[in-house]
Amino acid sequence: MADSTSAADRIQRVFGRFISAGYVFYLLFVVPSAVSQAHLTAWWWLPTAMLGIFGTGIALGVVTFLRDVRWVGRLAAANAVAFLVVSILWLPAWTGEASSSTAWQSLCPGVAGLAAAAAWRPRTAIAYLVAVVCVVQGTNYLLVHTTTGYRLIPELAFALMFCGVFAAAALVAFRTGELLDSTVATTERSVAAAAATRARAVERERFDALVHDQVMSTLLASGRGASGGVSAAQARRALEIFDSLRRGDDAGGRFDVDRVAAQLRSAASESDEDVEFTAEVNAPAEQDYPPEVIREVAAALAEAVRNSVRHAGTGVRRAVHVDLEPGAVRVTVRDDGRGFDPGVVDPYRMGIRASILGRMRGLDGGDSQIESGPGGTTVTLVWVEPIAAASADLRMS
């Protein structure tokens, strides 16, 4: 079974197992009392009570090991309902005979209250707890008030306070899990927005480079008296590029290999200007790539370099190598820093989870891998176009 990454789901599983363990304990504890009180009710009530209360309680523990966490809520609700129904059925099943000891089911309404907290919203769970405590305390009053006497109001108040403490703690735990999940979701959206901002910054840098390479270089060549044919070709190329930008063709078009290399180089040097950047192109010059893919890969690359700058230590050498194949991109980021253990990284650290792993998983055909140890860290980013026959050596093992 693979536990859900949701904090609320993990807490619900833990409480489901705790409730089930509580029922197993109470089963061993109350069996002698239940057997001794069997003559006080009709023959059918005791087996019905045992199956309804303890059968669903033990089943609750079993379903916590299933992949679908919704079964935990369903069995918790079934147990809570069964406890209340069985407690109410005691009244018509009662023979009317008094006893010197209280009803055995009055020993564990708090566990049923925990089941209600695991199944329902706080108001419903609290209302349920009040109802079930009143029923079992009323049962005790009917059973012993003519023999040993029973102070209903103090006993009722104590039971509500005692059971209410555990139910309140459970409700707070569930609420904490929900708040944590909500905070993580909000943070991931913020990270995505920040990534979009960084992507726009990379695009602005590309535009600055475009002005320098196409406009200023053309004007400089003309000013120095370069060949008219060369200057004219440069001018036509510059006009074509800016016409493409004006029409919006560039935003929806595809990147050629030179532009991909430039985009990734810009992203790599964003946090470390001294990073060693190399590119190996095994694709034809006319090969192009989806711009949204390259922007996402560039953003993940920038985050990997940024993490290295922040955490790898001082005096660390960093290198980025890019492999471009037809319909495939592979980026490898390496450093010789102190490294870390990827297995113990907090799952709520957004730099790795959202900005690298999550971003690459969000791409159709995207994948990523992080390897780290005392000798350094290697981050590998891979994208393979789904419809392309990409080279096998670019696929992640």
mmCIF file of N, CA and C in Angstrom, residues 263-352:
data_model
loop_
_atom_site.group_PDB
_atom_site.id
_atom_site.type_symbol
_atom_site.label_atom_id
_atom_site.label_comp_id
_atom_site.label_asym_id
_atom_site.label_seq_id
_atom_site.Cartn_x
_atom_site.Cartn_y
_atom_site.Cartn_z
ATOM 1 N N GLN A 263 18.346 29.742 -24.496
ATOM 2 C CA GLN A 263 17.406 29.823 -23.386
ATOM 3 C C GLN A 263 17.949 29.086 -22.157
ATOM 4 N N LEU A 264 18.478 27.898 -22.366
ATOM 5 C CA LEU A 264 18.980 27.111 -21.240
ATOM 6 C C LEU A 264 20.257 27.719 -20.670
ATOM 7 N N ARG A 265 21.098 28.277 -21.528
ATOM 8 C CA ARG A 265 22.308 28.935 -21.034
ATOM 9 C C ARG A 265 21.941 30.133 -20.154
ATOM 10 N N SER A 266 20.956 30.896 -20.587
ATOM 11 C CA SER A 266 20.514 32.049 -19.807
ATOM 12 C C SER A 266 19.961 31.613 -18.458
ATOM 13 N N ALA A 267 19.184 30.529 -18.444
ATOM 14 C CA ALA A 267 18.617 30.033 -17.190
ATOM 15 C C ALA A 267 19.703 29.529 -16.255
ATOM 16 N N ALA A 268 20.718 28.858 -16.808
ATOM 17 C CA ALA A 268 21.788 28.310 -15.979
ATOM 18 C C ALA A 268 22.617 29.410 -15.322
ATOM 19 N N SER A 269 22.861 30.489 -16.045
ATOM 20 C CA SER A 269 23.704 31.565 -15.515
ATOM 21 C C SER A 269 22.919 32.572 -14.688
ATOM 22 N N GLU A 270 21.619 32.344 -14.519
ATOM 23 C CA GLU A 270 20.790 33.283 -13.763
ATOM 24 C C GLU A 270 21.274 33.413 -12.324
ATOM 25 N N SER A 271 21.643 32.282 -11.674
ATOM 26 C CA SER A 271 22.076 32.307 -10.277
ATOM 27 C C SER A 271 23.579 32.159 -10.117
ATOM 28 N N ASP A 272 24.256 31.683 -11.132
ATOM 29 C CA ASP A 272 25.713 31.502 -11.053
ATOM 30 C C ASP A 272 26.319 31.838 -12.418
ATOM 31 N N GLU A 273 26.915 33.012 -12.496
ATOM 32 C CA GLU A 273 27.493 33.443 -13.770
ATOM 33 C C GLU A 273 28.714 32.623 -14.156
ATOM 34 N N ASP A 274 29.295 31.912 -13.181
ATOM 35 C CA ASP A 274 30.518 31.145 -13.455
ATOM 36 C C ASP A 274 30.224 29.683 -13.767
ATOM 37 N N VAL A 275 28.963 29.318 -13.868
ATOM 38 C CA VAL A 275 28.637 27.925 -14.137
ATOM 39 C C VAL A 275 29.186 27.510 -15.496
ATOM 40 N N GLU A 276 29.727 26.295 -15.554
ATOM 41 C CA GLU A 276 30.249 25.776 -16.823
ATOM 42 C C GLU A 276 29.080 25.217 -17.639
ATOM 43 N N PHE A 277 28.900 25.715 -18.830
ATOM 44 C CA PHE A 277 27.765 25.306 -19.665
ATOM 45 C C PHE A 277 28.285 24.693 -20.958
ATOM 46 N N THR A 278 27.832 23.490 -21.251
ATOM 47 C CA THR A 278 28.178 22.836 -22.516
ATOM 48 C C THR A 278 26.908 22.284 -23.134
ATOM 49 N N ALA A 279 26.904 22.198 -24.448
ATOM 50 C CA ALA A 279 25.737 21.667 -25.159
ATOM 51 C C ALA A 279 26.212 20.755 -26.281
ATOM 52 N N GLU A 280 25.552 19.638 -26.423
ATOM 53 C CA GLU A 280 25.830 18.698 -27.504
ATOM 54 C C GLU A 280 24.570 18.561 -28.341
ATOM 55 N N VAL A 281 24.664 18.958 -29.573
ATOM 56 C CA VAL A 281 23.505 18.958 -30.467
ATOM 57 C C VAL A 281 23.627 17.809 -31.448
ATOM 58 N N ASN A 282 22.695 16.888 -31.342
ATOM 59 C CA ASN A 282 22.626 15.763 -32.280
ATOM 60 C C ASN A 282 21.312 15.813 -33.067
ATOM 61 N N ALA A 283 20.896 17.024 -33.355
ATOM 62 C CA ALA A 283 19.649 17.235 -34.089
ATOM 63 C C ALA A 283 19.944 18.155 -35.263
ATOM 64 N N PRO A 284 19.185 18.024 -36.333
ATOM 65 C CA PRO A 284 19.399 18.916 -37.489
ATOM 66 C C PRO A 284 19.083 20.363 -37.138
ATOM 67 N N ALA A 285 19.665 21.267 -37.896
ATOM 68 C CA ALA A 285 19.490 22.691 -37.606
ATOM 69 C C ALA A 285 18.030 23.110 -37.659
ATOM 70 N N GLU A 286 17.250 22.450 -38.521
ATOM 71 C CA GLU A 286 15.830 22.832 -38.638
ATOM 72 C C GLU A 286 14.961 22.205 -37.558
ATOM 73 N N GLN A 287 15.535 21.380 -36.668
ATOM 74 C CA GLN A 287 14.753 20.760 -35.586
ATOM 75 C C GLN A 287 14.217 21.856 -34.667
ATOM 76 N N ASP A 288 12.960 21.731 -34.268
ATOM 77 C CA ASP A 288 12.416 22.717 -33.339
ATOM 78 C C ASP A 288 11.715 22.014 -32.189
ATOM 79 N N TYR A 289 11.452 22.790 -31.113
ATOM 80 C CA TYR A 289 10.915 22.266 -29.854
ATOM 81 C C TYR A 289 9.787 23.178 -29.368
ATOM 82 N N PRO A 290 8.807 22.625 -28.643
ATOM 83 C CA PRO A 290 7.702 23.459 -28.126
ATOM 84 C C PRO A 290 8.227 24.488 -27.129
ATOM 85 N N PRO A 291 7.869 25.754 -27.279
ATOM 86 C CA PRO A 291 8.406 26.784 -26.375
ATOM 87 C C PRO A 291 7.989 26.585 -24.934
ATOM 88 N N GLU A 292 6.733 26.108 -24.687
ATOM 89 C CA GLU A 292 6.309 25.929 -23.305
ATOM 90 C C GLU A 292 7.137 24.859 -22.599
ATOM 91 N N VAL A 293 7.566 23.847 -23.350
ATOM 92 C CA VAL A 293 8.418 22.798 -22.771
ATOM 93 C C VAL A 293 9.777 23.367 -22.410
ATOM 94 N N ILE A 294 10.373 24.103 -23.318
ATOM 95 C CA ILE A 294 11.707 24.652 -23.078
ATOM 96 C C ILE A 294 11.672 25.638 -21.912
ATOM 97 N N ARG A 295 10.604 26.431 -21.829
ATOM 98 C CA ARG A 295 10.512 27.382 -20.707
ATOM 99 C C ARG A 295 10.426 26.648 -19.377
ATOM 100 N N GLU A 296 9.666 25.560 -19.318
ATOM 101 C CA GLU A 296 9.542 24.795 -18.075
ATOM 102 C C GLU A 296 10.863 24.114 -17.723
ATOM 103 N N VAL A 297 11.523 23.533 -18.715
ATOM 104 C CA VAL A 297 12.826 22.908 -18.464
ATOM 105 C C VAL A 297 13.823 23.966 -17.990
ATOM 106 N N ALA A 298 13.793 25.144 -18.621
ATOM 107 C CA ALA A 298 14.696 26.223 -18.222
ATOM 108 C C ALA A 298 14.425 26.661 -16.787
ATOM 109 N N ALA A 299 13.154 26.744 -16.403
ATOM 110 C CA ALA A 299 12.810 27.137 -15.033
ATOM 111 C C ALA A 299 13.282 26.082 -14.032
ATOM 112 N N ALA A 300 13.110 24.793 -14.362
ATOM 113 C CA ALA A 300 13.589 23.721 -13.478
ATOM 114 C C ALA A 300 15.113 23.749 -13.385
ATOM 115 N N LEU A 301 15.775 24.009 -14.516
ATOM 116 C CA LEU A 301 17.236 24.130 -14.521
ATOM 117 C C LEU A 301 17.681 25.275 -13.619
ATOM 118 N N ALA A 302 17.038 26.427 -13.749
ATOM 119 C CA ALA A 302 17.401 27.582 -12.917
ATOM 120 C C ALA A 302 17.233 27.258 -11.437
ATOM 121 N N GLU A 303 16.169 26.532 -11.077
ATOM 122 C CA GLU A 303 15.945 26.164 -9.679
ATOM 123 C C GLU A 303 17.017 25.199 -9.188
ATOM 124 N N ALA A 304 17.431 24.258 -10.048
ATOM 125 C CA ALA A 304 18.473 23.315 -9.648
ATOM 126 C C ALA A 304 19.790 24.049 -9.371
ATOM 127 N N VAL A 305 20.152 24.976 -10.246
ATOM 128 C CA VAL A 305 21.384 25.755 -10.021
ATOM 129 C C VAL A 305 21.241 26.617 -8.776
ATOM 130 N N ARG A 306 20.073 27.219 -8.600
ATOM 131 C CA ARG A 306 19.834 28.071 -7.431
ATOM 132 C C ARG A 306 19.963 27.261 -6.129
ATOM 133 N N ASN A 307 19.416 26.038 -6.113
ATOM 134 C CA ASN A 307 19.541 25.179 -4.930
ATOM 135 C C ASN A 307 21.007 24.848 -4.655
ATOM 136 N N SER A 308 21.765 24.610 -5.718
ATOM 137 C CA SER A 308 23.184 24.315 -5.543
ATOM 138 C C SER A 308 23.914 25.505 -4.937
ATOM 139 N N VAL A 309 23.618 26.701 -5.431
ATOM 140 C CA VAL A 309 24.258 27.909 -4.903
ATOM 141 C C VAL A 309 23.931 28.090 -3.421
ATOM 142 N N ARG A 310 22.686 27.783 -3.054
ATOM 143 C CA ARG A 310 22.251 28.001 -1.674
ATOM 144 C C ARG A 310 22.783 26.951 -0.707
ATOM 145 N N HIS A 311 22.848 25.696 -1.155
ATOM 146 C CA HIS A 311 23.050 24.608 -0.197
ATOM 147 C C HIS A 311 24.331 23.800 -0.395
ATOM 148 N N ALA A 312 25.003 23.904 -1.539
ATOM 149 C CA ALA A 312 26.148 23.026 -1.801
ATOM 150 C C ALA A 312 27.402 23.455 -1.057
ATOM 151 N N GLY A 313 27.457 24.685 -0.581
ATOM 152 C CA GLY A 313 28.639 25.173 0.123
ATOM 153 C C GLY A 313 29.441 26.128 -0.731
ATOM 154 N N THR A 314 30.515 26.628 -0.146
ATOM 155 C CA THR A 314 31.354 27.606 -0.855
ATOM 156 C C THR A 314 32.437 26.887 -1.657
ATOM 157 N N GLY A 315 32.920 27.590 -2.679
ATOM 158 C CA GLY A 315 33.982 27.048 -3.510
ATOM 159 C C GLY A 315 33.568 25.836 -4.325
ATOM 160 N N VAL A 316 32.288 25.737 -4.615
ATOM 161 C CA VAL A 316 31.764 24.570 -5.336
ATOM 162 C C VAL A 316 31.784 24.849 -6.834
ATOM 163 N N ARG A 317 32.192 23.848 -7.614
ATOM 164 C CA ARG A 317 32.149 23.959 -9.069
ATOM 165 C C ARG A 317 30.836 23.372 -9.574
ATOM 166 N N ARG A 318 30.226 24.098 -10.472
ATOM 167 C CA ARG A 318 28.948 23.669 -11.051
ATOM 168 C C ARG A 318 29.075 23.566 -12.564
ATOM 169 N N ALA A 319 28.414 22.550 -13.120
ATOM 170 C CA ALA A 319 28.463 22.354 -14.568
ATOM 171 C C ALA A 319 27.072 21.945 -15.054
ATOM 172 N N VAL A 320 26.710 22.473 -16.191
ATOM 173 C CA VAL A 320 25.433 22.138 -16.835
ATOM 174 C C VAL A 320 25.746 21.616 -18.226
ATOM 175 N N HIS A 321 25.220 20.440 -18.525
ATOM 176 C CA HIS A 321 25.406 19.860 -19.856
ATOM 177 C C HIS A 321 24.042 19.603 -20.477
ATOM 178 N N VAL A 322 23.876 20.018 -21.721
ATOM 179 C CA VAL A 322 22.610 19.878 -22.438
ATOM 180 C C VAL A 322 22.822 18.963 -23.634
ATOM 181 N N ASP A 323 21.947 17.966 -23.762
ATOM 182 C CA ASP A 323 21.921 17.102 -24.942
ATOM 183 C C ASP A 323 20.626 17.367 -25.696
ATOM 184 N N LEU A 324 20.742 17.724 -26.963
ATOM 185 C CA LEU A 324 19.566 17.962 -27.800
ATOM 186 C C LEU A 324 19.512 16.893 -28.884
ATOM 187 N N GLU A 325 18.441 16.119 -28.870
ATOM 188 C CA GLU A 325 18.180 15.085 -29.874
ATOM 189 C C GLU A 325 16.888 15.452 -30.596
ATOM 190 N N PRO A 326 16.615 14.844 -31.713
ATOM 191 C CA PRO A 326 15.324 15.093 -32.368
ATOM 192 C C PRO A 326 14.161 14.705 -31.439
ATOM 193 N N GLY A 327 13.383 15.690 -31.029
ATOM 194 C CA GLY A 327 12.232 15.437 -30.170
ATOM 195 C C GLY A 327 12.585 15.100 -28.748
ATOM 196 N N ALA A 328 13.773 15.439 -28.282
ATOM 197 C CA ALA A 328 14.166 15.096 -26.920
ATOM 198 C C ALA A 328 15.199 16.091 -26.403
ATOM 199 N N VAL A 329 15.102 16.371 -25.089
ATOM 200 C CA VAL A 329 16.035 17.274 -24.423
ATOM 201 C C VAL A 329 16.445 16.620 -23.110
ATOM 202 N N ARG A 330 17.753 16.649 -22.844
ATOM 203 C CA ARG A 330 18.259 16.150 -21.573
ATOM 204 C C ARG A 330 19.209 17.188 -20.997
ATOM 205 N N VAL A 331 18.966 17.576 -19.741
ATOM 206 C CA VAL A 331 19.798 18.566 -19.063
ATOM 207 C C VAL A 331 20.352 17.917 -17.798
ATOM 208 N N THR A 332 21.653 18.004 -17.624
ATOM 209 C CA THR A 332 22.306 17.439 -16.435
ATOM 210 C C THR A 332 23.000 18.561 -15.686
ATOM 211 N N VAL A 333 22.667 18.713 -14.418
ATOM 212 C CA VAL A 333 23.271 19.728 -13.552
ATOM 213 C C VAL A 333 24.082 18.998 -12.486
ATOM 214 N N ARG A 334 25.379 19.299 -12.431
ATOM 215 C CA ARG A 334 26.242 18.629 -11.456
ATOM 216 C C ARG A 334 26.991 19.659 -10.627
ATOM 217 N N ASP A 335 27.236 19.309 -9.365
ATOM 218 C CA ASP A 335 28.160 20.087 -8.539
ATOM 219 C C ASP A 335 28.967 19.127 -7.681
ATOM 220 N N ASP A 336 30.071 19.615 -7.125
ATOM 221 C CA ASP A 336 30.921 18.789 -6.266
ATOM 222 C C ASP A 336 30.816 19.237 -4.813
ATOM 223 N N GLY A 337 29.617 19.687 -4.434
ATOM 224 C CA GLY A 337 29.391 20.174 -3.077
ATOM 225 C C GLY A 337 29.214 19.061 -2.063
ATOM 226 N N ARG A 338 28.687 19.432 -0.881
ATOM 227 C CA ARG A 338 28.588 18.470 0.226
ATOM 228 C C ARG A 338 27.448 17.488 0.065
ATOM 229 N N GLY A 339 26.493 17.780 -0.819
ATOM 230 C CA GLY A 339 25.410 16.844 -1.092
ATOM 231 C C GLY A 339 24.414 16.750 0.049
ATOM 232 N N PHE A 340 23.436 15.889 -0.133
ATOM 233 C CA PHE A 340 22.392 15.679 0.880
ATOM 234 C C PHE A 340 21.744 14.333 0.609
ATOM 235 N N ASP A 341 20.879 13.907 1.508
ATOM 236 C CA ASP A 341 20.153 12.645 1.347
ATOM 237 C C ASP A 341 18.760 12.961 0.814
ATOM 238 N N PRO A 342 18.468 12.705 -0.455
ATOM 239 C CA PRO A 342 17.134 13.028 -1.005
ATOM 240 C C PRO A 342 16.000 12.327 -0.269
ATOM 241 N N GLY A 343 16.284 11.196 0.372
ATOM 242 C CA GLY A 343 15.232 10.448 1.044
ATOM 243 C C GLY A 343 14.719 11.105 2.300
ATOM 244 N N VAL A 344 15.478 12.050 2.878
ATOM 245 C CA VAL A 344 15.054 12.683 4.127
ATOM 246 C C VAL A 344 14.668 14.142 3.931
ATOM 247 N N VAL A 345 14.557 14.566 2.706
ATOM 248 C CA VAL A 345 14.138 15.939 2.443
ATOM 249 C C VAL A 345 12.665 16.088 2.803
ATOM 250 N N ASP A 346 12.350 17.162 3.524
ATOM 251 C CA ASP A 346 10.958 17.428 3.914
ATOM 252 C C ASP A 346 10.085 17.474 2.656
ATOM 253 N N PRO A 347 8.986 16.666 2.602
ATOM 254 C CA PRO A 347 8.143 16.665 1.390
ATOM 255 C C PRO A 347 7.475 17.992 1.118
ATOM 256 N N TYR A 348 7.518 18.917 2.087
ATOM 257 C CA TYR A 348 6.867 20.207 1.890
ATOM 258 C C TYR A 348 7.865 21.302 1.521
ATOM 259 N N ARG A 349 9.144 20.903 1.216
ATOM 260 C CA ARG A 349 10.099 21.855 0.663
ATOM 261 C C ARG A 349 9.782 22.056 -0.810
ATOM 262 N N MET A 350 9.387 23.274 -1.162
ATOM 263 C CA MET A 350 8.854 23.519 -2.495
ATOM 264 C C MET A 350 9.916 23.559 -3.579
ATOM 265 N N GLY A 351 11.194 23.873 -3.196
ATOM 266 C CA GLY A 351 12.221 24.001 -4.217
ATOM 267 C C GLY A 351 12.390 22.732 -5.028
ATOM 268 N N ILE A 352 12.455 21.592 -4.344
ATOM 269 C CA ILE A 352 12.614 20.321 -5.047
ATOM 270 C C ILE A 352 11.266 19.791 -5.498
#
